[in-house]
XYZ file of C-alpha atoms in Angstrom:
458
model
C 0.094 0.057 0.391
C 1.001 3.219 -0.436
C 1.065 3.895 3.402
C 3.596 1.386 4.132
C 5.911 3.326 1.558
C 9.031 4.854 2.847
C 9.213 8.325 2.297
C 12.367 10.339 0.780
C 14.714 12.027 2.880
C 14.916 15.439 0.830
C 18.483 15.959 -0.799
C 21.107 17.507 0.534
C 21.398 21.461 -0.433
C 25.402 21.261 -2.307
C 27.868 23.273 -0.246
C 29.167 26.345 -1.892
C 33.028 25.784 -2.748
C 35.456 26.763 0.069
C 37.995 29.839 -0.673
C 41.071 27.238 -0.106
C 41.371 24.718 -2.368
C 40.784 21.613 -1.128
C 43.765 19.042 -1.240
C 44.293 16.382 -3.524
C 43.432 13.577 -1.614
C 39.815 15.005 -0.204
C 39.096 15.263 -4.443
C 39.932 11.812 -5.135
C 37.685 10.492 -2.236
C 34.765 12.256 -3.288
C 35.267 11.211 -6.929
C 35.340 7.365 -5.889
C 32.294 7.802 -3.286
C 29.585 7.363 -6.185
C 26.429 7.296 -3.000
C 27.604 10.903 -1.436
C 24.486 12.827 -3.185
C 22.077 9.499 -3.101
C 18.574 10.341 -1.715
C 18.498 7.072 -0.459
C 21.954 7.588 1.569
C 21.387 9.151 5.305
C 24.210 12.222 4.866
C 22.895 14.258 8.315
C 24.687 13.901 11.559
C 23.248 11.359 14.049
C 23.351 13.890 16.848
C 19.618 14.916 15.560
C 18.251 11.701 15.773
C 17.827 8.543 13.508
C 14.872 8.054 11.140
C 14.649 4.413 10.626
C 13.469 3.952 6.532
C 11.024 1.674 7.386
C 9.618 3.248 10.424
C 6.044 5.061 8.991
C 5.268 7.096 12.087
C 8.791 8.929 11.752
C 7.321 12.159 11.070
C 4.038 12.049 12.364
C 3.347 15.091 14.757
C 2.686 13.325 18.090
C 6.452 12.010 18.076
C 9.497 14.284 18.799
C 11.798 13.528 15.549
C 15.148 14.937 17.995
C 16.688 13.839 20.777
C 15.869 15.462 23.616
C 17.461 16.254 27.462
C 16.225 14.390 29.976
C 14.236 16.836 31.970
C 12.865 17.616 28.644
C 11.656 14.219 27.606
C 10.539 13.769 31.156
C 8.252 16.603 31.045
C 7.057 15.406 27.318
C 6.279 12.533 28.773
C 3.600 13.693 31.593
C 1.777 16.279 29.229
C 1.218 13.502 26.800
C -0.528 11.442 29.214
C -3.008 14.512 30.270
C -3.417 15.724 26.863
C -3.808 13.837 23.921
C -1.728 15.550 20.882
C 0.343 18.284 21.263
C -2.537 21.583 20.766
C -3.239 21.184 24.667
C -6.028 24.079 24.642
C -7.759 25.200 27.551
C -10.802 27.664 28.194
C -9.770 30.693 29.352
C -12.047 33.351 31.372
C -11.836 36.872 30.451
C -11.550 39.118 33.318
C -14.840 41.741 33.394
C -12.862 44.755 35.140
C -11.060 47.248 32.487
C -7.440 46.278 31.377
C -4.683 47.920 33.061
C -2.299 48.913 30.828
C 1.269 49.191 31.885
C 4.439 51.310 30.596
C 6.336 50.134 33.536
C 9.686 48.417 31.194
C 8.455 50.076 28.677
C 10.816 53.075 26.680
C 9.771 54.823 23.645
C 12.281 57.127 22.311
C 15.788 58.064 22.920
C 16.668 60.437 25.501
C 19.480 62.115 24.193
C 19.705 64.453 27.217
C 20.223 61.506 29.773
C 22.216 59.240 27.428
C 25.651 58.457 28.659
C 27.116 59.482 25.582
C 25.397 62.659 25.178
C 26.483 64.244 28.404
C 29.947 64.956 26.570
C 27.975 66.175 23.205
C 24.998 68.030 24.279
C 25.946 70.334 27.027
C 22.824 72.430 28.733
C 23.525 75.946 28.267
C 24.249 78.023 31.228
C 21.643 79.209 33.250
C 20.453 83.420 31.618
C 18.909 86.418 33.926
C 15.564 87.315 33.355
C 15.151 90.215 30.822
C 15.129 93.600 32.807
C 12.425 94.322 30.269
C 8.708 92.806 30.477
C 8.112 90.801 26.706
C 5.166 93.145 25.974
C 2.539 95.526 28.721
C -1.171 95.408 28.206
C -2.728 98.227 25.946
C -5.819 99.829 27.257
C -9.185 99.159 25.856
C -11.829 102.155 25.001
C -13.396 100.990 28.070
C -10.456 101.718 30.596
C -9.600 104.911 28.568
C -12.704 106.275 29.162
C -12.692 105.160 33.299
C -9.462 106.088 33.896
C -10.416 109.583 33.003
C -10.011 112.528 35.909
C -12.098 115.044 36.632
C -9.655 117.306 34.794
C -8.870 115.568 31.967
C -12.921 115.353 31.315
C -13.256 119.098 31.122
C -10.328 119.256 29.263
C -11.796 116.921 26.593
C -15.430 118.815 26.101
C -13.010 122.055 25.615
C -11.513 120.519 22.853
C -14.799 119.436 21.353
C -16.004 123.361 21.717
C -12.851 124.273 20.076
C -13.905 122.003 17.318
C -17.037 123.465 17.577
C -15.546 126.839 17.143
C -13.845 125.735 14.131
C -17.170 125.028 12.542
C -18.738 127.992 13.207
C -15.951 130.099 11.666
C -16.554 128.304 8.468
C -19.766 128.475 8.321
C -19.586 132.291 9.229
C -16.583 133.106 6.723
C -18.759 132.809 3.279
C -17.983 136.705 3.136
C -14.282 136.577 3.409
C -11.473 134.730 2.124
C -9.344 136.275 5.145
C -12.048 134.210 7.478
C -11.719 130.663 5.576
C -8.186 130.699 5.867
C -8.683 131.519 9.507
C -11.310 128.513 9.932
C -8.926 126.477 8.384
C -6.220 127.495 10.933
C -8.498 127.081 14.272
C -9.540 123.756 12.910
C -5.710 122.321 12.620
C -5.678 123.928 16.739
C -8.402 121.817 17.345
C -7.361 118.778 16.484
C -3.934 119.665 17.868
C -6.249 120.073 21.582
C -7.805 117.089 20.778
C -4.502 115.599 20.448
C -3.015 116.650 23.881
C -6.080 115.640 25.786
C -5.518 111.946 24.491
C -1.972 111.806 25.240
C -2.622 113.290 28.456
C -5.181 110.439 29.149
C -3.385 107.571 27.961
C 0.044 108.633 30.488
C -2.475 107.041 32.948
C -1.611 103.721 31.815
C 2.248 101.690 32.498
C 2.529 100.752 28.589
C 2.319 104.618 27.448
C 6.179 105.266 29.122
C 7.380 101.978 29.748
C 9.853 100.279 27.866
C 8.745 96.572 26.900
C 10.317 94.377 24.047
C 7.662 94.275 21.937
C 7.570 98.542 21.927
C 10.880 99.460 22.905
C 10.438 103.142 23.629
C 6.745 102.939 24.934
C 3.747 103.973 22.930
C 5.075 107.552 22.870
C 5.596 107.239 19.042
C 1.871 107.015 18.698
C 2.021 110.800 19.172
C 4.893 111.501 16.545
C 2.736 109.706 13.958
C -0.454 111.593 14.705
C 1.417 114.780 14.524
C 2.295 113.679 11.308
C -0.981 112.985 10.037
C -2.050 116.579 11.406
C 0.854 118.121 9.678
C 0.062 116.380 5.981
C -3.632 118.302 6.785
C -2.104 121.569 7.404
C -0.197 121.032 4.387
C -2.971 119.993 2.094
C -5.427 122.896 3.780
C -2.716 125.431 3.213
C -2.853 123.938 -0.768
C -6.451 124.102 -1.275
C -6.694 128.029 0.000
C -3.950 128.701 -2.604
C -5.989 127.006 -5.456
C -9.209 129.131 -3.941
C -7.463 132.105 -4.130
C -6.070 131.557 -7.584
C -9.942 130.597 -8.313
C -11.401 134.242 -7.140
C -8.238 135.952 -8.865
C -9.038 134.310 -12.302
C -13.294 135.632 -11.315
C -11.753 138.890 -10.560
C -10.008 139.124 -14.269
C -13.067 139.205 -16.122
C -13.457 135.080 -16.812
C -17.096 133.601 -16.212
C -16.843 132.164 -12.747
C -18.273 128.502 -11.941
C -19.850 129.509 -8.375
C -20.869 133.018 -7.387
C -18.865 134.131 -4.762
C -20.134 137.078 -2.691
C -17.805 138.919 -0.076
C -19.630 140.438 2.233
C -17.732 142.943 4.684
C -18.623 143.309 8.546
C -20.241 146.942 9.088
C -17.685 150.106 9.999
C -17.497 150.190 13.655
C -18.339 146.575 14.610
C -16.414 144.368 16.612
C -16.354 140.850 14.488
C -17.618 138.731 16.832
C -15.984 135.554 15.067
C -12.560 136.881 14.961
C -12.674 137.430 19.009
C -14.291 134.086 19.502
C -10.678 132.537 17.558
C -8.528 134.618 19.569
C -9.961 133.124 22.961
C -10.233 129.829 22.030
C -6.731 130.029 20.928
C -5.296 131.783 24.277
C -7.674 128.716 26.156
C -5.780 126.261 24.119
C -2.589 126.835 24.098
C -1.984 128.141 27.807
C -4.656 125.654 29.746
C -3.943 122.415 27.176
C -0.337 123.382 26.028
C -1.349 122.695 22.576
C 1.435 122.643 20.191
C 3.828 122.426 22.644
C 5.993 119.528 21.485
C 5.214 120.590 18.078
C 6.462 123.971 19.022
C 9.669 122.189 20.962
C 10.341 119.963 17.726
C 10.134 122.822 15.419
C 12.076 126.122 16.057
C 11.874 128.919 13.986
C 14.577 131.879 14.723
C 12.413 134.622 14.015
C 9.706 134.315 16.491
C 11.961 132.441 19.090
C 12.911 134.899 21.478
C 8.960 135.929 21.821
C 6.656 135.219 24.294
C 6.074 131.120 25.306
C 2.307 131.381 23.053
C 3.630 133.813 20.254
C 7.105 131.490 20.212
C 4.713 128.840 18.543
C 4.515 129.325 14.891
C 0.923 127.685 14.780
C -0.548 130.056 17.824
C 1.279 132.892 16.248
C 0.211 132.384 12.864
C -3.620 132.085 14.393
C -3.191 134.860 16.967
C -2.079 137.328 14.224
C -4.584 136.630 11.578
C -7.349 136.926 13.885
C -6.107 140.504 15.069
C -5.918 141.762 11.554
C -9.390 140.414 11.179
C -10.630 142.895 14.226
C -9.112 145.761 12.073
C -10.373 145.348 8.396
C -13.900 146.653 9.502
C -11.994 150.113 10.144
C -10.929 150.837 6.520
C -12.774 151.186 3.353
C -14.730 148.620 1.314
C -12.372 148.771 -1.750
C -9.191 148.359 0.672
C -10.400 145.587 2.423
C -11.076 143.545 -0.623
C -7.478 143.951 -1.298
C -6.588 143.492 2.267
C -8.670 140.185 2.619
C -7.051 138.542 -0.591
C -3.578 139.536 0.336
C -4.260 138.123 4.211
C -5.672 134.655 2.944
C -2.863 134.268 0.581
C -0.276 135.281 3.302
C -2.196 132.617 5.394
C -2.182 130.066 2.898
C 1.337 130.297 1.972
C 2.462 130.357 5.604
C 0.387 127.252 6.611
C 2.366 125.495 3.533
C 5.543 126.680 4.820
C 4.987 125.444 8.267
C 3.609 122.083 6.927
C 6.182 121.406 5.235
C 8.677 122.187 7.911
C 6.713 120.249 10.468
C 6.314 117.013 7.617
C 10.233 117.065 7.498
C 10.997 117.167 11.075
C 8.186 114.738 12.218
C 9.080 112.337 9.421
C 12.762 112.400 10.230
C 11.623 111.605 13.620
C 9.792 108.439 12.823
C 12.913 107.781 10.933
C 15.039 107.535 13.921
C 16.960 110.464 12.958
C 17.989 113.772 14.327
C 17.160 116.957 12.419
C 17.910 119.781 14.652
C 20.526 122.285 14.555
C 24.037 122.188 16.272
C 25.372 118.941 15.681
C 28.382 119.671 13.809
C 29.593 122.295 16.511
C 29.061 119.884 19.255
C 31.349 117.321 16.569
C 33.804 120.215 16.282
C 34.322 120.769 19.784
C 34.646 116.846 21.141
C 37.499 116.374 18.340
C 38.911 119.808 19.433
C 39.415 118.324 23.005
C 43.530 117.150 23.797
C 42.385 113.791 24.813
C 40.458 112.508 21.557
C 42.702 111.426 18.710
C 39.570 111.232 16.652
C 35.898 110.692 16.033
C 35.197 107.225 14.229
C 31.550 107.493 14.366
C 28.728 109.480 15.504
C 25.255 108.873 15.593
C 22.425 111.491 16.539
C 18.802 110.116 16.689
C 15.127 111.197 18.276
C 12.867 108.634 19.174
C 9.805 110.886 19.974
C 9.315 114.602 21.388
C 11.523 113.918 24.600
C 13.701 111.724 23.966
C 17.090 112.389 22.146
C 20.266 110.019 21.591
C 23.684 109.886 20.952
C 25.998 107.015 20.409
C 29.720 108.324 19.292
C 32.766 106.131 18.765
C 35.775 107.681 19.991
C 39.871 107.165 19.783
C 41.213 108.694 22.846
C 44.532 108.341 24.979
C 45.075 109.590 28.521
C 44.806 108.244 32.140
C 42.076 106.791 33.570
C 40.763 109.836 35.556
C 40.923 112.144 32.156
C 38.133 109.394 30.182
C 35.997 109.658 33.131
C 36.453 113.316 32.976
C 35.799 113.227 29.436
C 33.011 111.306 29.345
C 31.260 114.033 31.669
C 32.310 116.922 29.508
C 30.970 115.229 26.012
C 27.571 114.100 28.003
C 26.947 118.039 29.680
C 28.070 119.258 26.141
C 25.611 117.207 24.126
C 22.571 118.058 26.922
C 23.637 121.781 26.965
C 24.155 122.515 23.335
C 21.457 119.732 21.758
C 19.026 119.766 24.646
C 18.719 123.508 25.410
C 20.425 123.017 28.917
C 18.694 122.128 32.302
C 15.660 123.484 33.209
C 15.158 124.942 29.856
C 12.176 121.845 29.126
C 13.696 120.890 26.227
C 14.489 117.369 24.999
C 16.027 114.618 26.848
C 19.167 113.055 25.689
C 20.928 109.753 26.452
C 24.805 109.898 25.455
C 26.285 106.435 25.409
C 30.145 106.791 24.409
C 32.659 104.087 22.876
C 36.388 104.625 23.662
C 39.353 102.962 21.817
C 42.735 103.160 23.606
C 45.610 104.866 21.724
C 48.971 104.357 22.214
C 50.729 107.616 22.832
């Protein structure tokens, strides 16, 4: 029968040739052995157990075809008594409770920091001291801004609104005079400056306005410079608009047909112009009470009016007050002279507005670009180079952050003793503060001076 036939043993896989060539005697022995590769010949080592060719159960799964140790054989014998086969399936009862997963003994990833080798490669950075400046400061909301207003600040806020209403009333009543129209533009500029002064004063209640942080190194005071720059651009455009209006009026009076009828009425003789008087009073109140355009006046100096009193030394106040005073005197002249003076005064005011606007745009624009446009820098550098301890000035940077802060950074080549260098530092700092800042107690800009000395061999 087929079940009694012997199962052939699989052929042996040929061994690859050795690196060293075999000897002649070994080759001759293999050549004379004809049954060395016979499938019927047992060529396996005897240590793995003997398989009888006639044994039908020699490959049975119930019989071990390999030699076992005595202890393993005894254990296998005990198991064969209890179970009928090699697969011993037992009924398992699963736990009803939740399976608790334990991570004890498990390692996820490689921690380079705790590696024995990484201690020599990855060194921890040295501890640093915390920054003296905060990362950022909270910016107040509109509700916080309104709730922080004091009684005096509230009064000044409502007065700035009244100043705007006076500007609107002046423009409404200026339909009969070109000079009054120009005056209304000036009053509008002054009222916007008064509102800006009140807003800055209220923002000073919060820490973010003056305290430096990483996000705002100089606080929020530079926002006032930006708002002033926008106001100066508005002043420049209003002056150009007045110039175009005067040119249109000149063409109409020369015989050209006007597009719109311009009727210029005049205040009756001996009557006080109430609008001009109201403009003078509102300008004085804002200039004295609110310090209107005070910071702009310090940033922009005119040599012609700098020697005048504090209110008139500001170009904006000087222009508004002079225009209002001349409008008070116009009703005292004749009608023909009134028309010429009205056009002349309006042209003068419009040109002055353009000149002041250009000057302010240049000054505040350089301030926004972190540069200093004030006079006296070349004289200061010349005096520093004249010092006997100074060999030369390698670099000198003067720049203005906002209305109240300027900075000077100088790099000098010096020689001398330590006492002379300390005295030189004090002298340079005092020279810059007195020449450029206006001196102690003058209310000018604050200067921060930083010096770097490079010692030269004598």
